[in-house]
Amino acid sequence: MNWKRHQPDPALPDVVDTTGGIDPVRVSLASMIGLRHAARSLPLKAAKIRAKRSGGFLSPFKGRGMEFDEVRLYQPGDDIRSLDWKVTARTGKPHTKLFRDERERPILLWVDLRAPMFFATRGMYKAVAAARAAALLAWSAVLQGDRLGALIFSEYKHVELRPQRGSTAALHFMKQLVEHPAWTDRTQAAIGDRHASLHALGRLRRVARPGSLIFLISDFRNIDDVAESHISQMARHNDIDMVFMFDPLERELPPAGIYRVSNEQETLTLNTRDENVRETYRQRFDAHWERWRRRSRLSGMYLMSCSTEQNVLHALQRGFGSRGA
């Protein structure tokens, strides 16, 4: 049988960037705080529009409400439905209610620390890359004056942080992220919640107010149809960006040969000499990526990727640049 040559998806990076100087298996609070300056270069535009409008206009963001701002004298072109009849009656002159977009929108980070995220053959663990991405997004949100909330989860512990404003919120989030037990005790994962992602998405759905900007940071493995429906439901009333984490070995097997692979607990032998096996392996990853790319398009979400061997800041910049954020 003739196998077609594998064509990489242009949305998945092939360029390897440096990750030198980064602990590949752990994160520290100092390293998370140290990303604050770098976050200034992220083109994250999180609802900073403040425009006075007379009533009858729709907000530019999904589910965003309009806040009452002030009353002024009626001007030609104002929507008559926005007349303030009480002020008009009291002054004898027509007055219009003005509304404005809310000053900020909540930004929510959904960070996956399940066992499969603690894996890498090159660069850093997916969990480390996810934590760095979350820290960059958290600082970007805070620097723009937006409220920050989060849901950090593993198979046996969920940490829910309600949206708060300011550096204190970012530091509290990073402290919870760094101190999550998934970093030090992965033995409980095997006996933990098999439906952790489903329950974490259900909790996120309850926390997210309409108009939120939500970042889902995960490898998106073991997410069933019910969990996926939670994401689709949230996308109806919120803007969702998906940060897809992967290791190069998950995308394609190494050159033909015999390899030993270890997860610190077990060692197995990997035979990559069979081209049929290699092609099936590639197709499995491609199907996984395509599933989420299709879902993101159908639900109006945005999907970006980050490899364990990439510079995380550059990956996010590339992702935001691709969508024209």
PDB file of C-alpha atoms in Angstrom:
ATOM      1  CA  MET A   1       0.000   0.000   0.000  1.00  0.00           C
ATOM      2  CA  ASN A   2       1.265   3.464  -0.845  1.00  0.00           C
ATOM      3  CA  TRP A   3       1.115   5.875   2.064  1.00  0.00           C
ATOM      4  CA  LYS A   4       0.720   9.578   1.388  1.00  0.00           C
ATOM      5  CA  ARG A   5       3.414  11.868   2.718  1.00  0.00           C
ATOM      6  CA  HIS A   6       2.274  13.530   5.926  1.00  0.00           C
ATOM      7  CA  GLN A   7       1.491  17.223   5.434  1.00  0.00           C
ATOM      8  CA  PRO A   8       1.711  19.230   8.684  1.00  0.00           C
ATOM      9  CA  ASP A   9      -1.219  21.456   9.541  1.00  0.00           C
ATOM     10  CA  PRO A  10      -0.137  25.100   9.084  1.00  0.00           C
ATOM     11  CA  ALA A  11      -1.769  25.962  12.419  1.00  0.00           C
ATOM     12  CA  LEU A  12       0.625  23.609  14.208  1.00  0.00           C
ATOM     13  CA  PRO A  13       4.132  25.032  14.610  1.00  0.00           C
ATOM     14  CA  ASP A  14       7.139  23.334  13.053  1.00  0.00           C
ATOM     15  CA  VAL A  15       9.659  25.961  14.136  1.00  0.00           C
ATOM     16  CA  VAL A  16      11.475  25.025  17.319  1.00  0.00           C
ATOM     17  CA  ASP A  17      12.113  27.923  19.683  1.00  0.00           C
ATOM     18  CA  THR A  18      14.394  28.065  22.677  1.00  0.00           C
ATOM     19  CA  THR A  19      13.141  27.166  26.132  1.00  0.00           C
ATOM     20  CA  GLY A  20      16.557  27.490  27.723  1.00  0.00           C
ATOM     21  CA  GLY A  21      16.712  28.400  31.392  1.00  0.00           C
ATOM     22  CA  ILE A  22      13.234  27.047  32.184  1.00  0.00           C
ATOM     23  CA  ASP A  23      12.695  24.181  34.617  1.00  0.00           C
ATOM     24  CA  PRO A  24      11.093  21.596  32.303  1.00  0.00           C
ATOM     25  CA  VAL A  25       9.158  19.724  34.993  1.00  0.00           C
ATOM     26  CA  ARG A  26       8.139  22.273  37.652  1.00  0.00           C
ATOM     27  CA  VAL A  27       7.002  25.865  37.984  1.00  0.00           C
ATOM     28  CA  SER A  28       7.792  28.333  40.740  1.00  0.00           C
ATOM     29  CA  LEU A  29       6.030  31.449  41.921  1.00  0.00           C
ATOM     30  CA  ALA A  30       9.125  33.473  41.055  1.00  0.00           C
ATOM     31  CA  SER A  31       9.066  32.214  37.463  1.00  0.00           C
ATOM     32  CA  MET A  32       5.370  33.069  37.163  1.00  0.00           C
ATOM     33  CA  ILE A  33       5.908  36.576  38.553  1.00  0.00           C
ATOM     34  CA  GLY A  34       8.860  36.997  36.217  1.00  0.00           C
ATOM     35  CA  LEU A  35       6.538  36.766  33.200  1.00  0.00           C
ATOM     36  CA  ARG A  36       4.778  40.043  34.050  1.00  0.00           C
ATOM     37  CA  HIS A  37       6.994  42.184  31.827  1.00  0.00           C
ATOM     38  CA  ALA A  38       6.746  39.753  28.899  1.00  0.00           C
ATOM     39  CA  ALA A  39       2.937  39.842  29.149  1.00  0.00           C
ATOM     40  CA  ARG A  40       2.978  43.471  28.008  1.00  0.00           C
ATOM     41  CA  SER A  41       3.764  42.247  24.503  1.00  0.00           C
ATOM     42  CA  LEU A  42       0.652  40.054  24.291  1.00  0.00           C
ATOM     43  CA  PRO A  43      -1.962  41.638  21.977  1.00  0.00           C
ATOM     44  CA  LEU A  44      -4.807  40.602  24.266  1.00  0.00           C
ATOM     45  CA  LYS A  45      -7.713  42.962  23.683  1.00  0.00           C
ATOM     46  CA  ALA A  46     -10.123  42.251  26.490  1.00  0.00           C
ATOM     47  CA  ALA A  47     -13.062  44.548  26.166  1.00  0.00           C
ATOM     48  CA  LYS A  48     -11.442  47.837  26.970  1.00  0.00           C
ATOM     49  CA  ILE A  49     -13.903  49.757  24.820  1.00  0.00           C
ATOM     50  CA  ARG A  50     -15.742  52.506  26.627  1.00  0.00           C
ATOM     51  CA  ALA A  51     -18.209  54.213  24.297  1.00  0.00           C
ATOM     52  CA  LYS A  52     -21.190  56.277  25.344  1.00  0.00           C
ATOM     53  CA  ARG A  53     -24.284  55.370  23.372  1.00  0.00           C
ATOM     54  CA  SER A  54     -27.938  56.090  23.438  1.00  0.00           C
ATOM     55  CA  GLY A  55     -30.090  52.991  23.938  1.00  0.00           C
ATOM     56  CA  GLY A  56     -30.872  50.525  21.206  1.00  0.00           C
ATOM     57  CA  PHE A  57     -27.323  49.566  20.314  1.00  0.00           C
ATOM     58  CA  LEU A  58     -25.987  46.066  20.738  1.00  0.00           C
ATOM     59  CA  SER A  59     -22.769  45.395  22.582  1.00  0.00           C
ATOM     60  CA  PRO A  60     -19.896  44.146  20.358  1.00  0.00           C
ATOM     61  CA  PHE A  61     -19.194  41.186  22.644  1.00  0.00           C
ATOM     62  CA  LYS A  62     -21.254  38.056  23.124  1.00  0.00           C
ATOM     63  CA  GLY A  63     -23.696  38.500  25.947  1.00  0.00           C
ATOM     64  CA  ARG A  64     -22.326  41.864  27.040  1.00  0.00           C
ATOM     65  CA  GLY A  65     -24.917  44.020  28.745  1.00  0.00           C
ATOM     66  CA  MET A  66     -25.048  47.809  28.698  1.00  0.00           C
ATOM     67  CA  GLU A  67     -24.703  49.892  31.870  1.00  0.00           C
ATOM     68  CA  PHE A  68     -26.612  53.103  32.492  1.00  0.00           C
ATOM     69  CA  ASP A  69     -24.169  56.017  32.459  1.00  0.00           C
ATOM     70  CA  GLU A  70     -25.946  59.387  32.522  1.00  0.00           C
ATOM     71  CA  VAL A  71     -28.800  61.510  31.187  1.00  0.00           C
ATOM     72  CA  ARG A  72     -28.389  64.361  28.695  1.00  0.00           C
ATOM     73  CA  LEU A  73     -30.614  66.564  26.582  1.00  0.00           C
ATOM     74  CA  TYR A  74     -32.211  64.785  23.651  1.00  0.00           C
ATOM     75  CA  GLN A  75     -30.313  65.097  20.364  1.00  0.00           C
ATOM     76  CA  PRO A  76     -31.616  64.380  16.861  1.00  0.00           C
ATOM     77  CA  GLY A  77     -31.021  60.719  16.040  1.00  0.00           C
ATOM     78  CA  ASP A  78     -31.376  59.453  19.613  1.00  0.00           C
ATOM     79  CA  ASP A  79     -33.538  56.365  20.014  1.00  0.00           C
ATOM     80  CA  ILE A  80     -36.901  57.508  21.364  1.00  0.00           C
ATOM     81  CA  ARG A  81     -37.054  54.324  23.442  1.00  0.00           C
ATOM     82  CA  SER A  82     -34.197  55.717  25.518  1.00  0.00           C
ATOM     83  CA  LEU A  83     -36.012  58.868  26.602  1.00  0.00           C
ATOM     84  CA  ASP A  84     -35.966  59.393  30.358  1.00  0.00           C
ATOM     85  CA  TRP A  85     -39.589  60.336  30.903  1.00  0.00           C
ATOM     86  CA  LYS A  86     -39.162  61.281  34.549  1.00  0.00           C
ATOM     87  CA  VAL A  87     -36.391  63.790  33.857  1.00  0.00           C
ATOM     88  CA  THR A  88     -38.239  65.022  30.771  1.00  0.00           C
ATOM     89  CA  ALA A  89     -41.384  65.653  32.834  1.00  0.00           C
ATOM     90  CA  ARG A  90     -39.462  67.340  35.636  1.00  0.00           C
ATOM     91  CA  THR A  91     -37.459  69.686  33.400  1.00  0.00           C
ATOM     92  CA  GLY A  92     -39.928  70.177  30.609  1.00  0.00           C
ATOM     93  CA  LYS A  93     -37.229  69.272  28.082  1.00  0.00           C
ATOM     94  CA  PRO A  94     -36.650  65.855  26.466  1.00  0.00           C
ATOM     95  CA  HIS A  95     -33.718  63.963  27.967  1.00  0.00           C
ATOM     96  CA  THR A  96     -32.083  60.737  26.767  1.00  0.00           C
ATOM     97  CA  LYS A  97     -30.560  57.979  28.849  1.00  0.00           C
ATOM     98  CA  LEU A  98     -26.974  57.189  27.862  1.00  0.00           C
ATOM     99  CA  PHE A  99     -25.511  53.731  28.230  1.00  0.00           C
ATOM    100  CA  ARG A 100     -21.942  52.526  28.065  1.00  0.00           C
ATOM    101  CA  ASP A 101     -20.139  49.252  27.628  1.00  0.00           C
ATOM    102  CA  GLU A 102     -18.936  47.850  30.909  1.00  0.00           C
ATOM    103  CA  ARG A 103     -15.414  48.976  31.775  1.00  0.00           C
ATOM    104  CA  GLU A 104     -14.052  45.460  31.681  1.00  0.00           C
ATOM    105  CA  ARG A 105     -14.982  41.880  30.997  1.00  0.00           C
ATOM    106  CA  PRO A 106     -14.081  38.975  33.235  1.00  0.00           C
ATOM    107  CA  ILE A 107     -11.257  36.790  31.958  1.00  0.00           C
ATOM    108  CA  LEU A 108     -11.375  33.153  33.045  1.00  0.00           C
ATOM    109  CA  LEU A 109      -8.506  30.668  32.790  1.00  0.00           C
ATOM    110  CA  TRP A 110      -9.306  26.934  32.718  1.00  0.00           C
ATOM    111  CA  VAL A 111      -6.020  25.131  33.376  1.00  0.00           C
ATOM    112  CA  ASP A 112      -5.676  21.367  32.934  1.00  0.00           C
ATOM    113  CA  LEU A 113      -3.257  19.629  35.339  1.00  0.00           C
ATOM    114  CA  ARG A 114      -4.394  16.054  34.735  1.00  0.00           C
ATOM    115  CA  ALA A 115      -1.780  13.309  34.488  1.00  0.00           C
ATOM    116  CA  PRO A 116      -1.357  13.397  30.652  1.00  0.00           C
ATOM    117  CA  MET A 117      -0.246  17.033  30.943  1.00  0.00           C
ATOM    118  CA  PHE A 118       2.876  15.917  32.836  1.00  0.00           C
ATOM    119  CA  PHE A 119       4.559  14.607  29.732  1.00  0.00           C
ATOM    120  CA  ALA A 120       7.252  15.762  27.339  1.00  0.00           C
ATOM    121  CA  THR A 121       9.984  14.275  25.218  1.00  0.00           C
ATOM    122  CA  ARG A 122      11.402  17.662  24.281  1.00  0.00           C
ATOM    123  CA  GLY A 123      11.314  21.059  25.913  1.00  0.00           C
ATOM    124  CA  MET A 124       9.060  21.161  28.987  1.00  0.00           C
ATOM    125  CA  TYR A 125       6.079  19.266  30.345  1.00  0.00           C
ATOM    126  CA  LYS A 126       2.777  20.231  28.782  1.00  0.00           C
ATOM    127  CA  ALA A 127       1.728  21.254  32.293  1.00  0.00           C
ATOM    128  CA  VAL A 128       4.682  23.648  32.569  1.00  0.00           C
ATOM    129  CA  ALA A 129       3.870  25.189  29.195  1.00  0.00           C
ATOM    130  CA  ALA A 130       0.216  25.480  30.230  1.00  0.00           C
ATOM    131  CA  ALA A 131       1.158  27.181  33.506  1.00  0.00           C
ATOM    132  CA  ARG A 132       3.392  29.672  31.714  1.00  0.00           C
ATOM    133  CA  ALA A 133       0.673  30.421  29.175  1.00  0.00           C
ATOM    134  CA  ALA A 134      -1.824  30.942  31.996  1.00  0.00           C
ATOM    135  CA  ALA A 135       0.550  33.271  33.846  1.00  0.00           C
ATOM    136  CA  LEU A 136       1.144  35.366  30.727  1.00  0.00           C
ATOM    137  CA  LEU A 137      -2.590  35.659  30.096  1.00  0.00           C
ATOM    138  CA  ALA A 138      -3.225  36.483  33.756  1.00  0.00           C
ATOM    139  CA  TRP A 139      -0.701  39.313  33.757  1.00  0.00           C
ATOM    140  CA  SER A 140      -2.018  40.615  30.452  1.00  0.00           C
ATOM    141  CA  ALA A 141      -5.536  40.730  31.887  1.00  0.00           C
ATOM    142  CA  VAL A 142      -4.426  42.499  35.050  1.00  0.00           C
ATOM    143  CA  LEU A 143      -2.291  45.026  33.172  1.00  0.00           C
ATOM    144  CA  GLN A 144      -5.381  45.967  31.169  1.00  0.00           C
ATOM    145  CA  GLY A 145      -7.519  46.377  34.272  1.00  0.00           C
ATOM    146  CA  ASP A 146      -9.723  43.335  33.725  1.00  0.00           C
ATOM    147  CA  ARG A 147     -10.983  40.975  36.390  1.00  0.00           C
ATOM    148  CA  LEU A 148      -9.290  37.582  36.525  1.00  0.00           C
ATOM    149  CA  GLY A 149     -10.835  34.273  37.529  1.00  0.00           C
ATOM    150  CA  ALA A 150      -9.661  30.696  37.116  1.00  0.00           C
ATOM    151  CA  LEU A 151     -10.404  27.029  37.471  1.00  0.00           C
ATOM    152  CA  ILE A 152      -7.381  24.782  38.001  1.00  0.00           C
ATOM    153  CA  PHE A 153      -8.080  21.069  38.019  1.00  0.00           C
ATOM    154  CA  SER A 154      -6.623  17.584  38.127  1.00  0.00           C
ATOM    155  CA  GLU A 155      -8.163  14.159  38.632  1.00  0.00           C
ATOM    156  CA  TYR A 156      -8.471  14.745  42.363  1.00  0.00           C
ATOM    157  CA  LYS A 157      -8.491  18.473  43.104  1.00  0.00           C
ATOM    158  CA  HIS A 158     -10.318  21.468  41.633  1.00  0.00           C
ATOM    159  CA  VAL A 159      -9.449  25.043  42.608  1.00  0.00           C
ATOM    160  CA  GLU A 160     -12.033  27.660  41.701  1.00  0.00           C
ATOM    161  CA  LEU A 161     -11.165  31.370  41.846  1.00  0.00           C
ATOM    162  CA  ARG A 162     -13.903  33.936  41.338  1.00  0.00           C
ATOM    163  CA  PRO A 163     -13.014  36.916  39.130  1.00  0.00           C
ATOM    164  CA  GLN A 164     -11.158  39.656  40.996  1.00  0.00           C
ATOM    165  CA  ARG A 165      -9.276  42.722  39.842  1.00  0.00           C
ATOM    166  CA  GLY A 166      -5.648  43.694  40.329  1.00  0.00           C
ATOM    167  CA  SER A 167      -2.227  42.196  40.879  1.00  0.00           C
ATOM    168  CA  THR A 168      -3.423  40.529  44.064  1.00  0.00           C
ATOM    169  CA  ALA A 169      -5.790  38.389  41.982  1.00  0.00           C
ATOM    170  CA  ALA A 170      -2.980  37.383  39.622  1.00  0.00           C
ATOM    171  CA  LEU A 171      -0.626  36.513  42.471  1.00  0.00           C
ATOM    172  CA  HIS A 172      -3.306  34.495  44.256  1.00  0.00           C
ATOM    173  CA  PHE A 173      -4.013  32.569  41.054  1.00  0.00           C
ATOM    174  CA  MET A 174      -0.325  31.835  40.468  1.00  0.00           C
ATOM    175  CA  LYS A 175       0.166  30.730  44.063  1.00  0.00           C
ATOM    176  CA  GLN A 176      -2.743  28.287  43.724  1.00  0.00           C
ATOM    177  CA  LEU A 177      -1.357  27.081  40.397  1.00  0.00           C
ATOM    178  CA  VAL A 178       2.171  26.516  41.715  1.00  0.00           C
ATOM    179  CA  GLU A 179       0.992  24.850  44.942  1.00  0.00           C
ATOM    180  CA  HIS A 180      -1.510  22.504  43.301  1.00  0.00           C
ATOM    181  CA  PRO A 181      -0.733  18.945  44.497  1.00  0.00           C
ATOM    182  CA  ALA A 182      -0.667  17.621  40.926  1.00  0.00           C
ATOM    183  CA  TRP A 183       2.935  18.876  40.676  1.00  0.00           C
ATOM    184  CA  THR A 184       4.185  16.673  43.497  1.00  0.00           C
ATOM    185  CA  ASP A 185       1.771  13.752  43.802  1.00  0.00           C
ATOM    186  CA  ARG A 186       0.660  12.094  40.598  1.00  0.00           C
ATOM    187  CA  THR A 187      -0.023   8.714  42.189  1.00  0.00           C
ATOM    188  CA  GLN A 188      -3.602   9.722  43.010  1.00  0.00           C
ATOM    189  CA  ALA A 189      -4.401  10.401  39.360  1.00  0.00           C
ATOM    190  CA  ALA A 190      -4.943   6.695  38.660  1.00  0.00           C
ATOM    191  CA  ILE A 191      -7.677   6.473  41.301  1.00  0.00           C
ATOM    192  CA  GLY A 192      -9.018   9.976  40.806  1.00  0.00           C
ATOM    193  CA  ASP A 193     -11.984  11.349  38.892  1.00  0.00           C
ATOM    194  CA  ARG A 194     -12.060   9.935  35.357  1.00  0.00           C
ATOM    195  CA  HIS A 195     -14.509  12.659  34.421  1.00  0.00           C
ATOM    196  CA  ALA A 196     -12.472  15.517  35.869  1.00  0.00           C
ATOM    197  CA  SER A 197     -12.650  17.581  32.683  1.00  0.00           C
ATOM    198  CA  LEU A 198     -16.436  17.191  32.515  1.00  0.00           C
ATOM    199  CA  HIS A 199     -16.884  18.323  36.103  1.00  0.00           C
ATOM    200  CA  ALA A 200     -14.379  21.164  35.667  1.00  0.00           C
ATOM    201  CA  LEU A 201     -16.212  22.414  32.583  1.00  0.00           C
ATOM    202  CA  GLY A 202     -19.527  22.186  34.407  1.00  0.00           C
ATOM    203  CA  ARG A 203     -18.144  24.328  37.213  1.00  0.00           C
ATOM    204  CA  LEU A 204     -16.659  26.787  34.735  1.00  0.00           C
ATOM    205  CA  ARG A 205     -20.006  27.076  32.994  1.00  0.00           C
ATOM    206  CA  ARG A 206     -21.651  28.037  36.294  1.00  0.00           C
ATOM    207  CA  VAL A 207     -18.977  30.636  37.063  1.00  0.00           C
ATOM    208  CA  ALA A 208     -18.783  32.265  33.626  1.00  0.00           C
ATOM    209  CA  ARG A 209     -21.060  35.260  33.304  1.00  0.00           C
ATOM    210  CA  PRO A 210     -22.233  36.157  29.797  1.00  0.00           C
ATOM    211  CA  GLY A 211     -19.627  38.156  27.937  1.00  0.00           C
ATOM    212  CA  SER A 212     -16.607  36.601  29.628  1.00  0.00           C
ATOM    213  CA  LEU A 213     -13.393  35.885  27.758  1.00  0.00           C
ATOM    214  CA  ILE A 214     -12.452  32.274  28.516  1.00  0.00           C
ATOM    215  CA  PHE A 215      -9.140  30.544  27.844  1.00  0.00           C
ATOM    216  CA  LEU A 216      -9.164  26.741  27.860  1.00  0.00           C
ATOM    217  CA  ILE A 217      -5.564  25.544  28.301  1.00  0.00           C
ATOM    218  CA  SER A 218      -5.232  21.792  27.823  1.00  0.00           C
ATOM    219  CA  ASP A 219      -4.177  18.947  25.561  1.00  0.00           C
ATOM    220  CA  PHE A 220      -7.929  18.258  25.212  1.00  0.00           C
ATOM    221  CA  ARG A 221      -7.542  14.533  25.698  1.00  0.00           C
ATOM    222  CA  ASN A 222     -10.226  12.399  27.327  1.00  0.00           C
ATOM    223  CA  ILE A 223     -12.910  15.029  26.868  1.00  0.00           C
ATOM    224  CA  ASP A 224     -16.153  13.276  25.989  1.00  0.00           C
ATOM    225  CA  ASP A 225     -19.176  14.515  24.060  1.00  0.00           C
ATOM    226  CA  VAL A 226     -20.953  15.741  27.194  1.00  0.00           C
ATOM    227  CA  ALA A 227     -17.944  17.805  28.239  1.00  0.00           C
ATOM    228  CA  GLU A 228     -17.645  19.107  24.699  1.00  0.00           C
ATOM    229  CA  SER A 229     -21.285  20.199  24.819  1.00  0.00           C
ATOM    230  CA  HIS A 230     -20.468  22.318  27.896  1.00  0.00           C
ATOM    231  CA  ILE A 231     -17.860  24.137  25.819  1.00  0.00           C
ATOM    232  CA  SER A 232     -20.304  24.693  22.956  1.00  0.00           C
ATOM    233  CA  GLN A 233     -22.945  26.017  25.356  1.00  0.00           C
ATOM    234  CA  MET A 234     -20.491  28.472  26.916  1.00  0.00           C
ATOM    235  CA  ALA A 235     -19.417  29.638  23.463  1.00  0.00           C
ATOM    236  CA  ARG A 236     -22.945  30.886  22.798  1.00  0.00           C
ATOM    237  CA  HIS A 237     -22.605  33.627  25.396  1.00  0.00           C
ATOM    238  CA  ASN A 238     -18.853  34.025  25.816  1.00  0.00           C
ATOM    239  CA  ASP A 239     -15.714  34.382  23.736  1.00  0.00           C
ATOM    240  CA  ILE A 240     -13.574  31.256  24.038  1.00  0.00           C
ATOM    241  CA  ASP A 241      -9.946  30.766  23.049  1.00  0.00           C
ATOM    242  CA  MET A 242      -8.517  27.249  23.180  1.00  0.00           C
ATOM    243  CA  VAL A 243      -4.775  26.812  23.772  1.00  0.00           C
ATOM    244  CA  PHE A 244      -3.968  23.308  22.510  1.00  0.00           C
ATOM    245  CA  MET A 245      -0.866  21.844  24.188  1.00  0.00           C
ATOM    246  CA  PHE A 246       1.046  18.974  22.614  1.00  0.00           C
ATOM    247  CA  ASP A 247       4.414  17.252  22.581  1.00  0.00           C
ATOM    248  CA  PRO A 248       6.125  16.499  19.237  1.00  0.00           C
ATOM    249  CA  LEU A 249       6.088  12.767  20.016  1.00  0.00           C
ATOM    250  CA  GLU A 250       2.292  12.890  20.271  1.00  0.00           C
ATOM    251  CA  ARG A 251       2.168  14.307  16.775  1.00  0.00           C
ATOM    252  CA  GLU A 252       4.628  11.968  15.086  1.00  0.00           C
ATOM    253  CA  LEU A 253       6.762   9.008  16.108  1.00  0.00           C
ATOM    254  CA  PRO A 254      10.559   9.402  15.965  1.00  0.00           C
ATOM    255  CA  PRO A 255      12.569   7.953  13.061  1.00  0.00           C
ATOM    256  CA  ALA A 256      12.434   4.202  12.583  1.00  0.00           C
ATOM    257  CA  GLY A 257      14.172   2.408  15.435  1.00  0.00           C
ATOM    258  CA  ILE A 258      13.856   0.972  18.939  1.00  0.00           C
ATOM    259  CA  TYR A 259      13.404   3.453  21.799  1.00  0.00           C
ATOM    260  CA  ARG A 260      12.973   3.299  25.533  1.00  0.00           C
ATOM    261  CA  VAL A 261      10.358   5.626  27.012  1.00  0.00           C
ATOM    262  CA  SER A 262       9.949   6.312  30.738  1.00  0.00           C
ATOM    263  CA  ASN A 263       7.398   8.228  32.831  1.00  0.00           C
ATOM    264  CA  GLU A 264       9.542   8.083  36.005  1.00  0.00           C
ATOM    265  CA  GLN A 265       7.560   5.050  37.172  1.00  0.00           C
ATOM    266  CA  GLU A 266       7.568   2.665  34.223  1.00  0.00           C
ATOM    267  CA  THR A 267       9.752   2.064  31.187  1.00  0.00           C
ATOM    268  CA  LEU A 268       8.529   0.665  27.899  1.00  0.00           C
ATOM    269  CA  THR A 269      10.107  -0.176  24.569  1.00  0.00           C
ATOM    270  CA  LEU A 270       8.865   1.644  21.486  1.00  0.00           C
ATOM    271  CA  ASN A 271       9.337   0.111  18.028  1.00  0.00           C
ATOM    272  CA  THR A 272       8.830   2.660  15.256  1.00  0.00           C
ATOM    273  CA  ARG A 273      10.104   0.585  12.329  1.00  0.00           C
ATOM    274  CA  ASP A 274       6.658  -0.296  10.962  1.00  0.00           C
ATOM    275  CA  GLU A 275       5.542   2.432   8.545  1.00  0.00           C
ATOM    276  CA  ASN A 276       1.907   1.337   8.872  1.00  0.00           C
ATOM    277  CA  VAL A 277       2.110   1.936  12.612  1.00  0.00           C
ATOM    278  CA  ARG A 278       3.769   5.305  12.037  1.00  0.00           C
ATOM    279  CA  GLU A 279       1.060   6.429   9.625  1.00  0.00           C
ATOM    280  CA  THR A 280      -1.761   5.236  11.884  1.00  0.00           C
ATOM    281  CA  TYR A 281      -0.152   7.124  14.748  1.00  0.00           C
ATOM    282  CA  ARG A 282       0.012  10.355  12.717  1.00  0.00           C
ATOM    283  CA  GLN A 283      -3.574   9.981  11.613  1.00  0.00           C
ATOM    284  CA  ARG A 284      -4.733   9.553  15.200  1.00  0.00           C
ATOM    285  CA  PHE A 285      -3.165  12.854  16.242  1.00  0.00           C
ATOM    286  CA  ASP A 286      -4.448  14.600  13.120  1.00  0.00           C
ATOM    287  CA  ALA A 287      -7.969  13.387  13.905  1.00  0.00           C
ATOM    288  CA  HIS A 288      -7.671  14.699  17.467  1.00  0.00           C
ATOM    289  CA  TRP A 289      -6.534  18.122  16.242  1.00  0.00           C
ATOM    290  CA  GLU A 290      -9.131  18.232  13.482  1.00  0.00           C
ATOM    291  CA  ARG A 291     -11.919  17.379  15.914  1.00  0.00           C
ATOM    292  CA  TRP A 292     -11.183  20.468  17.986  1.00  0.00           C
ATOM    293  CA  ARG A 293     -10.522  22.687  15.008  1.00  0.00           C
ATOM    294  CA  ARG A 294     -13.910  21.735  13.573  1.00  0.00           C
ATOM    295  CA  ARG A 295     -15.599  22.284  16.932  1.00  0.00           C
ATOM    296  CA  SER A 296     -13.973  25.686  17.320  1.00  0.00           C
ATOM    297  CA  ARG A 297     -15.188  26.781  13.898  1.00  0.00           C
ATOM    298  CA  LEU A 298     -18.726  25.531  14.430  1.00  0.00           C
ATOM    299  CA  SER A 299     -18.993  27.236  17.818  1.00  0.00           C
ATOM    300  CA  GLY A 300     -17.259  30.489  16.919  1.00  0.00           C
ATOM    301  CA  MET A 301     -14.227  29.798  19.109  1.00  0.00           C
ATOM    302  CA  TYR A 302     -10.554  30.316  18.325  1.00  0.00           C
ATOM    303  CA  LEU A 303      -8.012  27.486  18.458  1.00  0.00           C
ATOM    304  CA  MET A 304      -4.277  28.055  18.795  1.00  0.00           C
ATOM    305  CA  SER A 305      -1.497  25.563  19.519  1.00  0.00           C
ATOM    306  CA  CYS A 306       1.637  25.418  21.638  1.00  0.00           C
ATOM    307  CA  SER A 307       4.297  22.722  21.467  1.00  0.00           C
ATOM    308  CA  THR A 308       6.340  21.711  24.499  1.00  0.00           C
ATOM    309  CA  GLU A 309       9.486  22.785  22.656  1.00  0.00           C
ATOM    310  CA  GLN A 310       8.165  26.231  21.757  1.00  0.00           C
ATOM    311  CA  ASN A 311       8.694  29.501  23.547  1.00  0.00           C
ATOM    312  CA  VAL A 312       5.234  29.921  25.111  1.00  0.00           C
ATOM    313  CA  LEU A 313       5.145  33.699  24.708  1.00  0.00           C
ATOM    314  CA  HIS A 314       5.960  33.369  21.010  1.00  0.00           C
ATOM    315  CA  ALA A 315       3.282  30.690  20.602  1.00  0.00           C
ATOM    316  CA  LEU A 316       0.628  32.973  22.121  1.00  0.00           C
ATOM    317  CA  GLN A 317       1.790  35.935  20.055  1.00  0.00           C
ATOM    318  CA  ARG A 318       1.594  33.759  16.956  1.00  0.00           C
ATOM    319  CA  GLY A 319      -1.877  32.590  17.917  1.00  0.00           C
ATOM    320  CA  PHE A 320      -3.250  36.057  18.575  1.00  0.00           C
ATOM    321  CA  GLY A 321      -1.566  37.385  15.453  1.00  0.00           C
ATOM    322  CA  SER A 322      -3.198  34.700  13.311  1.00  0.00           C
ATOM    323  CA  ARG A 323      -6.666  35.735  14.396  1.00  0.00           C
ATOM    324  CA  GLY A 324      -5.953  39.438  14.134  1.00  0.00           C
ATOM    325  CA  ALA A 325      -6.693  40.061  17.795  1.00  0.00           C
TER     326      ALA A 325
END
